[in-house]
PDB file of C-alpha atoms in Angstrom:
ATOM      1  CA  MET A   5      80.355  89.650 117.056  1.00 83.00           C
ATOM      2  CA  ALA A   6      83.465  91.319 115.608  1.00 94.00           C
ATOM      3  CA  ILE A   7      83.522  94.921 114.422  1.00 97.00           C
ATOM      4  CA  THR A   8      85.521  95.831 111.343  1.00 97.00           C
ATOM      5  CA  MET A   9      86.291  99.366 110.271  1.00 97.00           C
ATOM      6  CA  ASN A  10      87.461 100.090 106.747  1.00 98.00           C
ATOM      7  CA  LEU A  11      89.263 103.425 106.984  1.00 98.00           C
ATOM      8  CA  TYR A  12      90.241 105.160 103.754  1.00 98.00           C
ATOM      9  CA  TYR A  13      93.091 107.664 104.164  1.00 98.00           C
ATOM     10  CA  THR A  14      93.489 110.014 101.199  1.00 98.00           C
ATOM     11  CA  GLY A  15      96.130 112.657 100.577  1.00 98.00           C
ATOM     12  CA  GLU A  16      98.297 114.044  97.817  1.00 98.00           C
ATOM     13  CA  ASN A  17     101.667 113.128  96.319  1.00 98.00           C
ATOM     14  CA  GLY A  18     101.939 109.791  98.131  1.00 98.00           C
ATOM     15  CA  ALA A  19     101.130 111.193 101.590  1.00 98.00           C
ATOM     16  CA  ALA A  20      98.746 108.367 102.530  1.00 98.00           C
ATOM     17  CA  ARG A  21     101.347 105.725 101.740  1.00 98.00           C
ATOM     18  CA  ARG A  22     104.018 107.616 103.711  1.00 98.00           C
ATOM     19  CA  PHE A  23     101.575 107.792 106.650  1.00 98.00           C
ATOM     20  CA  ALA A  24     101.076 103.999 106.578  1.00 98.00           C
ATOM     21  CA  GLU A  25     104.810 103.413 106.200  1.00 98.00           C
ATOM     22  CA  GLU A  26     105.504 105.607 109.243  1.00 98.00           C
ATOM     23  CA  MET A  27     102.831 103.794 111.272  1.00 98.00           C
ATOM     24  CA  GLU A  28     104.647 100.546 110.477  1.00 98.00           C
ATOM     25  CA  ALA A  29     108.231 101.827 110.838  1.00 98.00           C
ATOM     26  CA  THR A  30     107.637 103.436 114.249  1.00 96.00           C
ATOM     27  CA  GLY A  31     105.979 100.326 115.678  1.00 97.00           C
ATOM     28  CA  THR A  32     102.675 102.106 116.248  1.00 97.00           C
ATOM     29  CA  ALA A  33     100.806  99.615 114.065  1.00 98.00           C
ATOM     30  CA  ASP A  34     102.408  96.693 115.929  1.00 98.00           C
ATOM     31  CA  GLN A  35     101.403  98.222 119.281  1.00 97.00           C
ATOM     32  CA  ILE A  36      97.807  98.384 118.065  1.00 98.00           C
ATOM     33  CA  ARG A  37      97.954  94.800 116.777  1.00 98.00           C
ATOM     34  CA  ALA A  38      99.126  93.683 120.231  1.00 98.00           C
ATOM     35  CA  ARG A  39      96.136  95.255 121.998  1.00 97.00           C
ATOM     36  CA  GLU A  40      93.659  92.881 123.558  1.00 97.00           C
ATOM     37  CA  GLY A  41      90.763  92.295 121.191  1.00 98.00           C
ATOM     38  CA  ASN A  42      92.530  93.325 117.983  1.00 98.00           C
ATOM     39  CA  LEU A  43      91.808  90.851 115.200  1.00 97.00           C
ATOM     40  CA  CYS A  44      93.293  92.702 112.221  1.00 97.00           C
ATOM     41  CA  TYR A  45      95.178  95.931 111.569  1.00 98.00           C
ATOM     42  CA  ARG A  46      96.492  95.976 107.996  1.00 98.00           C
ATOM     43  CA  TYR A  47      97.088  98.589 105.340  1.00 98.00           C
ATOM     44  CA  PHE A  48      96.294  98.094 101.652  1.00 98.00           C
ATOM     45  CA  GLN A  49      96.515 100.335  98.596  1.00 97.00           C
ATOM     46  CA  PRO A  50      93.853 100.236  95.883  1.00 96.00           C
ATOM     47  CA  LEU A  51      95.314  99.527  92.448  1.00 97.00           C
ATOM     48  CA  ASP A  52      93.129 102.216  90.897  1.00 97.00           C
ATOM     49  CA  ASP A  53      93.867 104.977  93.456  1.00 97.00           C
ATOM     50  CA  PRO A  54      97.518 105.562  94.427  1.00 96.00           C
ATOM     51  CA  GLU A  55      96.557 108.498  96.681  1.00 98.00           C
ATOM     52  CA  THR A  56      94.445 106.354  99.021  1.00 98.00           C
ATOM     53  CA  VAL A  57      95.416 103.751 101.594  1.00 98.00           C
ATOM     54  CA  LEU A  58      92.828 101.417 103.104  1.00 98.00           C
ATOM     55  CA  LEU A  59      93.190 100.315 106.724  1.00 98.00           C
ATOM     56  CA  ILE A  60      91.226  97.229 107.716  1.00 98.00           C
ATOM     57  CA  ASP A  61      90.883  97.527 111.478  1.00 97.00           C
ATOM     58  CA  SER A  62      88.965  94.693 113.176  1.00 97.00           C
ATOM     59  CA  TRP A  63      88.131  94.201 116.864  1.00 98.00           C
ATOM     60  CA  SER A  64      86.521  91.417 118.882  1.00 96.00           C
ATOM     61  CA  ASP A  65      83.781  93.707 120.222  1.00 96.00           C
ATOM     62  CA  GLN A  66      82.807  97.316 120.913  1.00 96.00           C
ATOM     63  CA  ALA A  67      84.602  97.361 124.271  1.00 97.00           C
ATOM     64  CA  ALA A  68      87.918  96.476 122.597  1.00 97.00           C
ATOM     65  CA  LEU A  69      87.375  99.158 119.944  1.00 97.00           C
ATOM     66  CA  ASP A  70      86.496 101.718 122.640  1.00 97.00           C
ATOM     67  CA  ALA A  71      89.662 100.830 124.568  1.00 97.00           C
ATOM     68  CA  HIS A  72      91.691 101.343 121.394  1.00 97.00           C
ATOM     69  CA  HIS A  73      90.044 104.728 120.833  1.00 96.00           C
ATOM     70  CA  ALA A  74      90.984 105.719 124.407  1.00 97.00           C
ATOM     71  CA  SER A  75      94.607 104.556 124.016  1.00 96.00           C
ATOM     72  CA  PRO A  76      97.648 106.825 123.508  1.00 95.00           C
ATOM     73  CA  ALA A  77      97.997 105.407 119.988  1.00 95.00           C
ATOM     74  CA  MET A  78      95.051 107.540 118.886  1.00 96.00           C
ATOM     75  CA  ALA A  79      97.001 110.735 119.624  1.00 96.00           C
ATOM     76  CA  THR A  80      99.892 109.403 117.528  1.00 96.00           C
ATOM     77  CA  ILE A  81      97.517 108.583 114.681  1.00 97.00           C
ATOM     78  CA  ALA A  82      95.947 112.061 114.851  1.00 97.00           C
ATOM     79  CA  GLU A  83      99.380 113.720 114.770  1.00 97.00           C
ATOM     80  CA  LEU A  84     100.422 111.678 111.741  1.00 97.00           C
ATOM     81  CA  ARG A  85      97.130 112.397 109.954  1.00 97.00           C
ATOM     82  CA  ASP A  86      97.814 116.110 110.440  1.00 98.00           C
ATOM     83  CA  LYS A  87     101.460 115.756 109.439  1.00 98.00           C
ATOM     84  CA  TYR A  88     100.474 114.164 106.126  1.00 98.00           C
ATOM     85  CA  ASP A  89      97.298 116.301 105.696  1.00 98.00           C
ATOM     86  CA  LEU A  90      95.086 113.256 105.232  1.00 98.00           C
ATOM     87  CA  HIS A  91      91.337 113.087 104.918  1.00 98.00           C
ATOM     88  CA  MET A  92      89.340 110.028 105.883  1.00 97.00           C
ATOM     89  CA  ARG A  93      86.140 108.188 105.306  1.00 97.00           C
ATOM     90  CA  ALA A  94      84.996 105.123 107.201  1.00 98.00           C
ATOM     91  CA  GLU A  95      82.786 102.104 106.734  1.00 98.00           C
ATOM     92  CA  ARG A  96      81.715 100.000 109.723  1.00 97.00           C
ATOM     93  CA  TYR A  97      80.803  96.309 109.516  1.00 96.00           C
ATOM     94  CA  VAL A  98      79.552  93.941 112.199  1.00 94.00           C
ATOM     95  CA  SER A  99      80.254  90.250 111.680  1.00 91.00           C
ATOM     96  CA  ASP A 100      77.600  87.674 111.176  1.00 84.00           C
ATOM     97  CA  ASP A 101      78.104  84.978 113.820  1.00 78.00           C
ATOM     98  CA  ALA A 102      76.822  82.379 111.376  1.00 79.00           C
ATOM     99  CA  GLY A 103      79.898  82.819 109.181  1.00 82.00           C
ATOM    100  CA  VAL A 104      79.996  82.313 105.417  1.00 84.00           C
ATOM    101  CA  PRO A 105      76.943  80.378 104.181  1.00 87.00           C
ATOM    102  CA  ASP A 106      77.611  77.200 102.201  1.00 88.00           C
ATOM    103  CA  HIS A 107      76.125  78.697  99.019  1.00 88.00           C
ATOM    104  CA  ASP A 108      78.687  81.557  99.213  1.00 89.00           C
ATOM    105  CA  ALA A 109      81.550  79.325 100.364  1.00 88.00           C
ATOM    106  CA  ALA A 110      81.130  77.310  97.171  1.00 90.00           C
ATOM    107  CA  PHE A 111      82.799  80.221  95.313  1.00 91.00           C
ATOM    108  CA  LEU A 112      85.887  80.271  97.534  1.00 91.00           C
ATOM    109  CA  ARG A 113      89.084  78.515  96.654  1.00 88.00           C
ATOM    110  CA  GLU A 114      91.256  77.739  99.642  1.00 85.00           C
TER     111      GLU A 114
END
């Protein structure tokens, strides 16, 4: 049962994008991706909101997410959030072990 967090970082004058770029450029994002249990750690920018960056952050289970939250990377993230004066909102999703049902998969093109 994977846990996925959608984290929306919002700032002003491109601050959210600069935050994500610094996370990537400093290797902090790669360090998080290398943590045991990390399934996804990727930034996206909504086409209709240039002041927001979406982080999709997915973990194998709650223990892996808790270990991430206890890691030194969280202090780095907090410092960068303050540096760029970002505000956040979060959505939490828990995976369905059954996967995508056939009637939904029929709409996918691979």
